[in-house]
PDB file of C-alpha atoms and ligand atoms in Angstrom:
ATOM      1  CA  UNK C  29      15.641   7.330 -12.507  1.00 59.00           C
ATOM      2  CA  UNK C  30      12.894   5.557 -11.057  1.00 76.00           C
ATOM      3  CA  UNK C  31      12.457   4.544  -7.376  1.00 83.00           C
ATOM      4  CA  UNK C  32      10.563   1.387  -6.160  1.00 90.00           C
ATOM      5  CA  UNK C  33      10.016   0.428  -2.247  1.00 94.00           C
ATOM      6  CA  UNK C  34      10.157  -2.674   0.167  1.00 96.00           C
ATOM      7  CA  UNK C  35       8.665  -2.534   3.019  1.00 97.00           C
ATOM      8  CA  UNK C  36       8.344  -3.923   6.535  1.00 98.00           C
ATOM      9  CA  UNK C  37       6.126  -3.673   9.282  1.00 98.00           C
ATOM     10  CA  UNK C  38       5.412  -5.002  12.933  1.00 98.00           C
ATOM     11  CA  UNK C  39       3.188  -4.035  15.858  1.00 98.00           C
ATOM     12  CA  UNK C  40       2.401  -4.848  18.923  1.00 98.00           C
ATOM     13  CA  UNK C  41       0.652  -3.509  21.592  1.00 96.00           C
ATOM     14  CA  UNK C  42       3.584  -3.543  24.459  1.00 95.00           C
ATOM     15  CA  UNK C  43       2.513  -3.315  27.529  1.00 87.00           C
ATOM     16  CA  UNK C  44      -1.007  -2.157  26.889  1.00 92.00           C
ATOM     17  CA  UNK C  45      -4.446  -3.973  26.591  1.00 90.00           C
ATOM     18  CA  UNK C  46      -5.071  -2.236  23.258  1.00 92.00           C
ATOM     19  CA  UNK C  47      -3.228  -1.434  20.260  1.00 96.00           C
ATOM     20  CA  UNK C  48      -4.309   1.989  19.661  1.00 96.00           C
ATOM     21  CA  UNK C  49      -1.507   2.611  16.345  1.00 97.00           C
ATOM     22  CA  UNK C  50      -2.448   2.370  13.126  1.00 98.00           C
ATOM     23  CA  UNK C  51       0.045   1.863  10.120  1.00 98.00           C
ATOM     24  CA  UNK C  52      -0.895   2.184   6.411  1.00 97.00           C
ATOM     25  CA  UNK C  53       2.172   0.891   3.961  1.00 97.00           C
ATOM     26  CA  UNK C  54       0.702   0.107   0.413  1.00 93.00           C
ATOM     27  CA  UNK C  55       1.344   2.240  -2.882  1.00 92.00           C
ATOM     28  CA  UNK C  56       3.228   5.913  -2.110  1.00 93.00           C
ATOM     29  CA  UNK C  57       1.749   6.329   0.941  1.00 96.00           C
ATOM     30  CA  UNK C  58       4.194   4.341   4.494  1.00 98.00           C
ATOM     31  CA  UNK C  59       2.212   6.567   7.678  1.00 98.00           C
ATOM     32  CA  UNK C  60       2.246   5.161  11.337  1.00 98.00           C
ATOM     33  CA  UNK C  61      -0.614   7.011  13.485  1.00 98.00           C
ATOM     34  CA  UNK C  62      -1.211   6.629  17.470  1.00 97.00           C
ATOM     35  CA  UNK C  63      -4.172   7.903  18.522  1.00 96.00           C
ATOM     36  CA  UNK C  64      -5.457   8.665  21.596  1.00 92.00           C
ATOM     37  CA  UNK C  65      -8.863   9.425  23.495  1.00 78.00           C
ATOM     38  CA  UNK C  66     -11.571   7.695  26.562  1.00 69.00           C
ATOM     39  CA  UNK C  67     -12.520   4.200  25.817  1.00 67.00           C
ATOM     40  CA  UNK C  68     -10.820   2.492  22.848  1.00 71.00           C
ATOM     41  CA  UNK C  69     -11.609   5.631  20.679  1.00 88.00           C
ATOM     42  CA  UNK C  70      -7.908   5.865  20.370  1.00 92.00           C
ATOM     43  CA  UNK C  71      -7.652   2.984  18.336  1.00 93.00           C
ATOM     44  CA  UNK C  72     -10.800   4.465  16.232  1.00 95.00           C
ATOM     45  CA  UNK C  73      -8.641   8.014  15.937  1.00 96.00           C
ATOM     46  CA  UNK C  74      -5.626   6.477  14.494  1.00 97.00           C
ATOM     47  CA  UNK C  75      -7.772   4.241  11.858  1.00 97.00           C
ATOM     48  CA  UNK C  76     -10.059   6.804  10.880  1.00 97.00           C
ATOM     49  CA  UNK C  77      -7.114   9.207  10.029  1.00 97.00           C
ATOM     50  CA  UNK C  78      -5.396   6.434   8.188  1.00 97.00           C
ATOM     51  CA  UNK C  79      -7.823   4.950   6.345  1.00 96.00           C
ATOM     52  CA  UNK C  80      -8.517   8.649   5.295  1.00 96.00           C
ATOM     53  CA  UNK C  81      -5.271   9.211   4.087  1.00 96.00           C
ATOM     54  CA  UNK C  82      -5.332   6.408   2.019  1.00 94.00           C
ATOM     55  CA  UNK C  83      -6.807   7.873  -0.857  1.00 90.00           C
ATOM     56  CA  UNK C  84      -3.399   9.231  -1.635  1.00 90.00           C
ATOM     57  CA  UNK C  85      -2.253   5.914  -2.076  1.00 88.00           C
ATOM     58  CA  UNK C  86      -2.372   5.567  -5.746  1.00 85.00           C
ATOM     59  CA  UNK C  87      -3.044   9.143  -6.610  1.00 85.00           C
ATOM     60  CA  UNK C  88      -0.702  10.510  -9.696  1.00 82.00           C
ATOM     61  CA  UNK C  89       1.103  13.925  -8.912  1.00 81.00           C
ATOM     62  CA  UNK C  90       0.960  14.398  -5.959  1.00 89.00           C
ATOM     63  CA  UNK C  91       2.255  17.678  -4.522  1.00 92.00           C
ATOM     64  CA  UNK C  92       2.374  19.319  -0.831  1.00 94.00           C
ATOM     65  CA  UNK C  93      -1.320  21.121  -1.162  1.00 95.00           C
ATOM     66  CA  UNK C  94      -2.894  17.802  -2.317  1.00 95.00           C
ATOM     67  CA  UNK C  95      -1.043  16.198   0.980  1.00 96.00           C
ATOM     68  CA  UNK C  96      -2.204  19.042   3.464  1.00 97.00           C
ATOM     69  CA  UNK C  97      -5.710  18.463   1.741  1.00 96.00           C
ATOM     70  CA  UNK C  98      -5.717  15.304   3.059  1.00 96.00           C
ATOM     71  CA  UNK C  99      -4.326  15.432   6.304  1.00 97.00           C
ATOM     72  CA  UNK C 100      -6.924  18.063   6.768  1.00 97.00           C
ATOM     73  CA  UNK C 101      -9.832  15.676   5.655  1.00 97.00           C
ATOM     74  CA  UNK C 102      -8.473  13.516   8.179  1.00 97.00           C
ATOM     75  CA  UNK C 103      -8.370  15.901  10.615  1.00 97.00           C
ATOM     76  CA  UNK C 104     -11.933  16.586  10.393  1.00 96.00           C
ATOM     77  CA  UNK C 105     -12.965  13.072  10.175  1.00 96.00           C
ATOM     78  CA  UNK C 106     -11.708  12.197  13.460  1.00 95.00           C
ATOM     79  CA  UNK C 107     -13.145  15.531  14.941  1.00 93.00           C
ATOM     80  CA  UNK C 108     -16.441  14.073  13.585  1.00 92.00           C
ATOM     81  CA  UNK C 109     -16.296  11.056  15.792  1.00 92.00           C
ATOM     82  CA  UNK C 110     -18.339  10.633  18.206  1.00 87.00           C
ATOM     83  CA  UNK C 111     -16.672  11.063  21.828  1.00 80.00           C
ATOM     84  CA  UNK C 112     -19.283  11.260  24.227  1.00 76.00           C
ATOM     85  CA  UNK C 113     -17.690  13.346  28.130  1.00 75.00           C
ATOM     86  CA  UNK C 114     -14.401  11.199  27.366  1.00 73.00           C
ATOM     87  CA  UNK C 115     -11.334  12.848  26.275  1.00 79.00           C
ATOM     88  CA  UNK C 116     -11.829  14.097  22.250  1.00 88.00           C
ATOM     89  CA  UNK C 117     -10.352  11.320  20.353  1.00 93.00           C
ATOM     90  CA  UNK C 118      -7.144  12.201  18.781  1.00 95.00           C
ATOM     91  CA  UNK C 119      -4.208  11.013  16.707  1.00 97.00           C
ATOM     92  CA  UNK C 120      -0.548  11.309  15.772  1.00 97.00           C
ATOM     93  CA  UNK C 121       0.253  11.165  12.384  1.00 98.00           C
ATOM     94  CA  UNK C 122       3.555  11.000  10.539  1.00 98.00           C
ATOM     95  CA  UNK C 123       5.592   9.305   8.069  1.00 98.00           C
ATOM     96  CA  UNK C 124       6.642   9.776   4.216  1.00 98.00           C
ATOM     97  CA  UNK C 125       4.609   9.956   0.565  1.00 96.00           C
ATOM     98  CA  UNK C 126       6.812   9.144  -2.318  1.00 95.00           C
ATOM     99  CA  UNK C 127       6.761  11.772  -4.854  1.00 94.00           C
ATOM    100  CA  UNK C 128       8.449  13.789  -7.088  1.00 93.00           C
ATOM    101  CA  UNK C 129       9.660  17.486  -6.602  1.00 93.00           C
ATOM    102  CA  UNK C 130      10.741  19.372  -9.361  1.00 91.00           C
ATOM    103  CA  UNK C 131      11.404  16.147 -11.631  1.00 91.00           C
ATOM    104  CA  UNK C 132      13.136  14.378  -8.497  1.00 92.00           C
ATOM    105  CA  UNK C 133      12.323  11.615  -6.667  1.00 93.00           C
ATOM    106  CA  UNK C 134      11.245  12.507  -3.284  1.00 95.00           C
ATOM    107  CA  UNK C 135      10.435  11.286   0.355  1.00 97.00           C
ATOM    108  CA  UNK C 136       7.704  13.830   1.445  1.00 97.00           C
ATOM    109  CA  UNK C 137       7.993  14.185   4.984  1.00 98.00           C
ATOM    110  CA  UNK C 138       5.051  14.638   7.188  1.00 98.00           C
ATOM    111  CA  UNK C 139       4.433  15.005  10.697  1.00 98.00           C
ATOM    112  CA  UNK C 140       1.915  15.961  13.612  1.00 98.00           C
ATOM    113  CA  UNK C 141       2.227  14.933  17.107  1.00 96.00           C
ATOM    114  CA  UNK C 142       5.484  12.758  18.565  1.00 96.00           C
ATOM    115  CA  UNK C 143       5.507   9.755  16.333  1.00 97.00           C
ATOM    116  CA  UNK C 144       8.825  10.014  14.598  1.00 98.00           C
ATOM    117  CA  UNK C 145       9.900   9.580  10.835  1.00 98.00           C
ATOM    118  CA  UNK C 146      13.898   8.835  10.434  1.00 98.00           C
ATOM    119  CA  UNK C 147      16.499   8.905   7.627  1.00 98.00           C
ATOM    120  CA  UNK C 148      19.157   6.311   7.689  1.00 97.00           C
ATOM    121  CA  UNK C 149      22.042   7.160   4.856  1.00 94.00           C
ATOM    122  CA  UNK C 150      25.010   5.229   4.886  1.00 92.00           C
ATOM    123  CA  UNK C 151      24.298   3.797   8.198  1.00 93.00           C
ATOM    124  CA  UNK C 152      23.864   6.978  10.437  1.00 96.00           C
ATOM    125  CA  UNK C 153      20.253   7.346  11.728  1.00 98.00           C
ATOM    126  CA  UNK C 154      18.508  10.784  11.577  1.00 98.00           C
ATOM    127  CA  UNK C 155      15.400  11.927  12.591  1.00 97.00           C
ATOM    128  CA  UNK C 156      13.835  14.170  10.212  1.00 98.00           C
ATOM    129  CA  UNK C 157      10.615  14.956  11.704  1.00 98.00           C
ATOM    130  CA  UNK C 158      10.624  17.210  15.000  1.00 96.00           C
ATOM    131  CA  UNK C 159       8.594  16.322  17.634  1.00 95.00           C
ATOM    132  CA  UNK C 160       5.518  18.447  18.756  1.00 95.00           C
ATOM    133  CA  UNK C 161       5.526  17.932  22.660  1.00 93.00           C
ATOM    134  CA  UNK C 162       5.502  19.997  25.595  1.00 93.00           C
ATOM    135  CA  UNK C 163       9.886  18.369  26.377  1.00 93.00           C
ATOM    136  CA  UNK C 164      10.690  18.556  22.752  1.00 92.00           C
ATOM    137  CA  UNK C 165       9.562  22.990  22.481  1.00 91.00           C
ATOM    138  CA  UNK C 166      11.227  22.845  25.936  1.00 92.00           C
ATOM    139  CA  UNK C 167      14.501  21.303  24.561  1.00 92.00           C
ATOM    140  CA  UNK C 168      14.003  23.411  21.383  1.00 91.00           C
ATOM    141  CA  UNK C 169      14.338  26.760  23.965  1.00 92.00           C
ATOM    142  CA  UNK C 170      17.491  25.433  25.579  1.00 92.00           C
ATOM    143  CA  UNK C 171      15.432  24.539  28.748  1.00 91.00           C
ATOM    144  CA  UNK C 172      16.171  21.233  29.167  1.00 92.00           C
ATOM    145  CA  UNK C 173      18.384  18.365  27.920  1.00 91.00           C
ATOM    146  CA  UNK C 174      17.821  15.567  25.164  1.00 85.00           C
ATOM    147  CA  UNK C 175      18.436  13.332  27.884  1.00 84.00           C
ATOM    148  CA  UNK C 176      16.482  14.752  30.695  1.00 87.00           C
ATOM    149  CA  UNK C 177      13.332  14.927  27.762  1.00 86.00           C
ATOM    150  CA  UNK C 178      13.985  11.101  27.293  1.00 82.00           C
ATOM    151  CA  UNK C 179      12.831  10.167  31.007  1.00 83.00           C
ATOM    152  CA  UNK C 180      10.595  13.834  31.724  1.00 89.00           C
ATOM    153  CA  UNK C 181       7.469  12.784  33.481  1.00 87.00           C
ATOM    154  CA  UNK C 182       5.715  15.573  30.369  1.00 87.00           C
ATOM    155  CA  UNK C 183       7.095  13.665  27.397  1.00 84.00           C
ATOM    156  CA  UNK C 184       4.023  11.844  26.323  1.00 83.00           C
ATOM    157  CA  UNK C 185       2.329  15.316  26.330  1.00 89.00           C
ATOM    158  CA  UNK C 186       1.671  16.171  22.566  1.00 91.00           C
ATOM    159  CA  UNK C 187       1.245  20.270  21.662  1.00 92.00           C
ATOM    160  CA  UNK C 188      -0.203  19.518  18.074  1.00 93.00           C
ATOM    161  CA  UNK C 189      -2.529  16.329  17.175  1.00 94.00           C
ATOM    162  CA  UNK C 190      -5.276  15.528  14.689  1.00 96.00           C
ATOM    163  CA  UNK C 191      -8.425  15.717  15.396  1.00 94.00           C
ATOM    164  CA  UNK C 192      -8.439  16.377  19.469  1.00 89.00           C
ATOM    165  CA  UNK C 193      -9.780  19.957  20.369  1.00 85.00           C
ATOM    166  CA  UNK C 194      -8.170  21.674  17.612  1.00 84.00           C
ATOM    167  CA  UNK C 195     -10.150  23.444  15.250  1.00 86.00           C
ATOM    168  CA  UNK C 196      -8.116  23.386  12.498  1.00 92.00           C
ATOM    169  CA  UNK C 197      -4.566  21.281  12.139  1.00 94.00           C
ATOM    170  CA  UNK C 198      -0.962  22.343  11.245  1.00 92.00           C
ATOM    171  CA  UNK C 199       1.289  19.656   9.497  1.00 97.00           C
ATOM    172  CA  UNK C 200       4.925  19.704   9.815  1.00 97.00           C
ATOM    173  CA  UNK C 201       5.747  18.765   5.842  1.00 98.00           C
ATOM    174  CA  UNK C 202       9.224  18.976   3.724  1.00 97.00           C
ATOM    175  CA  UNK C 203      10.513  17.249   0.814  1.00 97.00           C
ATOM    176  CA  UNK C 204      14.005  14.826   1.091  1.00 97.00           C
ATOM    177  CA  UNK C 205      15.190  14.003  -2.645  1.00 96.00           C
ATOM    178  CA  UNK C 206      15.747  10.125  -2.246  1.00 95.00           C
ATOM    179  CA  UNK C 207      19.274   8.303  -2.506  1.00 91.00           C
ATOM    180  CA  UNK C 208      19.857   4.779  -3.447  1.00 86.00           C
ATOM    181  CA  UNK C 209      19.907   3.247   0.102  1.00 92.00           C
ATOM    182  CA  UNK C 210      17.876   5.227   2.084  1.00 96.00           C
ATOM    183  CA  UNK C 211      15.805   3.656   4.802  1.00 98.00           C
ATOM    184  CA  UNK C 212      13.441   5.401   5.932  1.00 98.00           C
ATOM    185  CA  UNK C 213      12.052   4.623   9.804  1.00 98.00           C
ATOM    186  CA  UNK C 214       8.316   5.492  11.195  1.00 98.00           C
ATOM    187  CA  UNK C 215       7.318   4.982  14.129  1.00 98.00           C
ATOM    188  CA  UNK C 216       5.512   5.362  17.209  1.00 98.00           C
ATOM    189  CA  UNK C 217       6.679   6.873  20.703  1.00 96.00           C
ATOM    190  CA  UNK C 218       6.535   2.947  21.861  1.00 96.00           C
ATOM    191  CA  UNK C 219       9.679   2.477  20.679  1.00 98.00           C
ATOM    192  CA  UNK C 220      11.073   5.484  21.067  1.00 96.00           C
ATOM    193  CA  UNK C 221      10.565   5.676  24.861  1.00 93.00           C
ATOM    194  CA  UNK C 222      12.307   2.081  24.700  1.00 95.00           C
ATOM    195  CA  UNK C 223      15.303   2.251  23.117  1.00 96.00           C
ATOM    196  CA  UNK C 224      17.332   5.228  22.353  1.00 95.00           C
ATOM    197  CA  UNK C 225      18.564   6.269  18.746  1.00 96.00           C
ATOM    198  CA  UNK C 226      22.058   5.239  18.558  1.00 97.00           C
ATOM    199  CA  UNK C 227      20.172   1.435  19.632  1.00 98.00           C
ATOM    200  CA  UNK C 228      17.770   2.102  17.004  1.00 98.00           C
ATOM    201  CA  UNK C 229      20.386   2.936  14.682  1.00 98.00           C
ATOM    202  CA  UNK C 230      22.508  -0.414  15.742  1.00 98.00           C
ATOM    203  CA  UNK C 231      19.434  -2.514  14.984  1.00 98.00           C
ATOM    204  CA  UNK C 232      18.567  -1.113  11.543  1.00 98.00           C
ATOM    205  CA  UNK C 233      22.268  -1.588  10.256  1.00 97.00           C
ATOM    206  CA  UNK C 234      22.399  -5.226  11.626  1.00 96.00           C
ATOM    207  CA  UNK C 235      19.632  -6.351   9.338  1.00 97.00           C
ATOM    208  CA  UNK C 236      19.620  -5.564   5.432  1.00 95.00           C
ATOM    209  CA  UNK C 237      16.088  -6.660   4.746  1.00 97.00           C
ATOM    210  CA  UNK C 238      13.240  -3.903   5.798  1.00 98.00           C
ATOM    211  CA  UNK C 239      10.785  -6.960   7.228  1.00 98.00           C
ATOM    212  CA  UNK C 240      13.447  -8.505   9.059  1.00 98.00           C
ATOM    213  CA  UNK C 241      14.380  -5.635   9.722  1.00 98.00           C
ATOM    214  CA  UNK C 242      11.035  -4.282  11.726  1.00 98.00           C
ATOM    215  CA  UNK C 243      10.690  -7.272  13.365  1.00 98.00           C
ATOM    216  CA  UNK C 244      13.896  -7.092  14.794  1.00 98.00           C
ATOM    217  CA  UNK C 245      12.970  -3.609  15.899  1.00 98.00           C
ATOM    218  CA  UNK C 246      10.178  -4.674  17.685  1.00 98.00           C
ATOM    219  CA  UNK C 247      11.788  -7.739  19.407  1.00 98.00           C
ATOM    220  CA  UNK C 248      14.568  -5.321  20.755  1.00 98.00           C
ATOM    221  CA  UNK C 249      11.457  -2.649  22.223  1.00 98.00           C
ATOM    222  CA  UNK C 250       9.468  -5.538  23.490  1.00 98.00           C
ATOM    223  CA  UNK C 251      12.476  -7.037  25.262  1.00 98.00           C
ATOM    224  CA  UNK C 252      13.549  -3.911  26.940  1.00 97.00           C
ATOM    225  CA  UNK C 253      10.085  -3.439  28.403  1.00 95.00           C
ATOM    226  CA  UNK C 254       8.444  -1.165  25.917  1.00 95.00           C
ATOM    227  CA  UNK C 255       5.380   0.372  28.368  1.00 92.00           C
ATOM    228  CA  UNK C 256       3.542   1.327  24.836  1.00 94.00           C
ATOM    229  CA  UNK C 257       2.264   0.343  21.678  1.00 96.00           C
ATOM    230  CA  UNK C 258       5.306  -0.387  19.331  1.00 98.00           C
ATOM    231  CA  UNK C 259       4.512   0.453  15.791  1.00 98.00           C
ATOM    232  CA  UNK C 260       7.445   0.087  13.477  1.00 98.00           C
ATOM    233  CA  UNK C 261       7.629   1.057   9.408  1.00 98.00           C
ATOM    234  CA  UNK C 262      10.877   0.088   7.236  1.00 98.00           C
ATOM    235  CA  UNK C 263      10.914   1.651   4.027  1.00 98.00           C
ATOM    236  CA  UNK C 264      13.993   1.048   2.029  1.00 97.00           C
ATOM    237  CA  UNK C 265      13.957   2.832  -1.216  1.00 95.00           C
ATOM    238  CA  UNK C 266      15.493   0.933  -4.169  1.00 87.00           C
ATOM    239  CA  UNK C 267      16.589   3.017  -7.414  1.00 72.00           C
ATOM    240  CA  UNK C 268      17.354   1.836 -10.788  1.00 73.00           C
ATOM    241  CA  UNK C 269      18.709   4.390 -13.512  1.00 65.00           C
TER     242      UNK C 269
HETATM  243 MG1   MG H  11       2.102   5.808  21.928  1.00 83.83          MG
END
């Protein structure tokens, strides 16, 4: 069994001056970052960890320690930035590497901060990454409600990020063996804060094509006001035997 991609991608930056998310889909490597910092370094956070990453791209075998490796290297290259008195440039990072586990055809998940990577199998939407934020640990606990953590004045408030004032960083990363029909969704909290999941959900099954498919995505965030950047990755995996 081998498993080949097609992908779609749109961005925009919402209701924001700058764009300050980054998205990388080429090879085995589909990532959307948002970064975050004083005085466009944001945008600078989310390419340098990107463009970091990218070196995975085309590299053969690739396992989980090779994948930590380079979220670390990323890690440190946006620490390296310079940053001046603002606010230590920062960045989200998730999404999936294609690879395979144990002679199967994987997604490998990864995630740090509040972008969000989702699963959509047989038309039900999942999200597979959890969110590190202040509302999300707080919902975790039993503290608060999904809904309440949807409109919470905290949500934007991330509790693990790359580079930032971490000294070292701690990816969220599991393995997903990959189904004929999977679609996999990245994206930014842009459209997350703008449409809820079972929307998200509606949007993804209304269009087969993964361009189309982002676009339409992005039309939907954009038209209900979407106050951030809007990043949006389709990855639809397609498997011949
Ligand atoms: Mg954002």
């Amino acid at each position: 069994m081998s498993v080949s991609t097609s992908v779609g991608v749109a961005t925009d930056p919402g209701g924001r001056p700058n764009n300050e998310d980054t998205a990388w889909v080429e090879g085995r490597l589909f990532v959307v970052a948002d970064g975050m910092g004083g005085h466009e370094s944001g945008e600078v956070a989310s390419a340098t960890a990107v463009r970091t990453l990218a070196a995975l791209s085309d590299a053969p075998d690739l396992d989980e320690v090779r994948v930590r490796e380079a979220i670390r290297r990323a890690h440190d290259a946006v620490r390296d930035l310079p940053h001046g008195r603002g606010r230590r440039p920062g960045t989200t990072l998730t999404g999936v590497v294609v690879a395979e586990h144990g002679g199967v055809p994987c997604w490998l998940v990864l995630n740090v901060g509040d972008s969000r990577t989702y699963r959509m199998v047989g038309g039900v939407l999942e999200q597979v990454t959890r969110d590190h934020s202040e509302v999300a640990e707080l919902v975790e606990r039993g503290l608060l409600l999904p809904d309440e953590a949807a409109h919470h004045p905290r949500r934007n408030v991330v509790t693990r990020v790359l580079g930032g004032g971490a000294f070292d960083v701690d990816p969220d990363l599991h393995w997903l063996p990959i189904s004929p029909g999977d679609r996999i969704l990245v994206c930014s909290d842009g459209l997350t804060d703008a449409l809820p999941d079972a929307r998200i959900e509606a949007e993804l099954k209304a269009e087969p094509d993964a361009q189309p498919a982002a676009e339409r995505l992005l039309a939907a965030a954009l038209a209900a006001g979407a106050r951030d950047n809007v990043t949006v990755v389709v990855v639809d995996a397609v498997v011949t035997h």
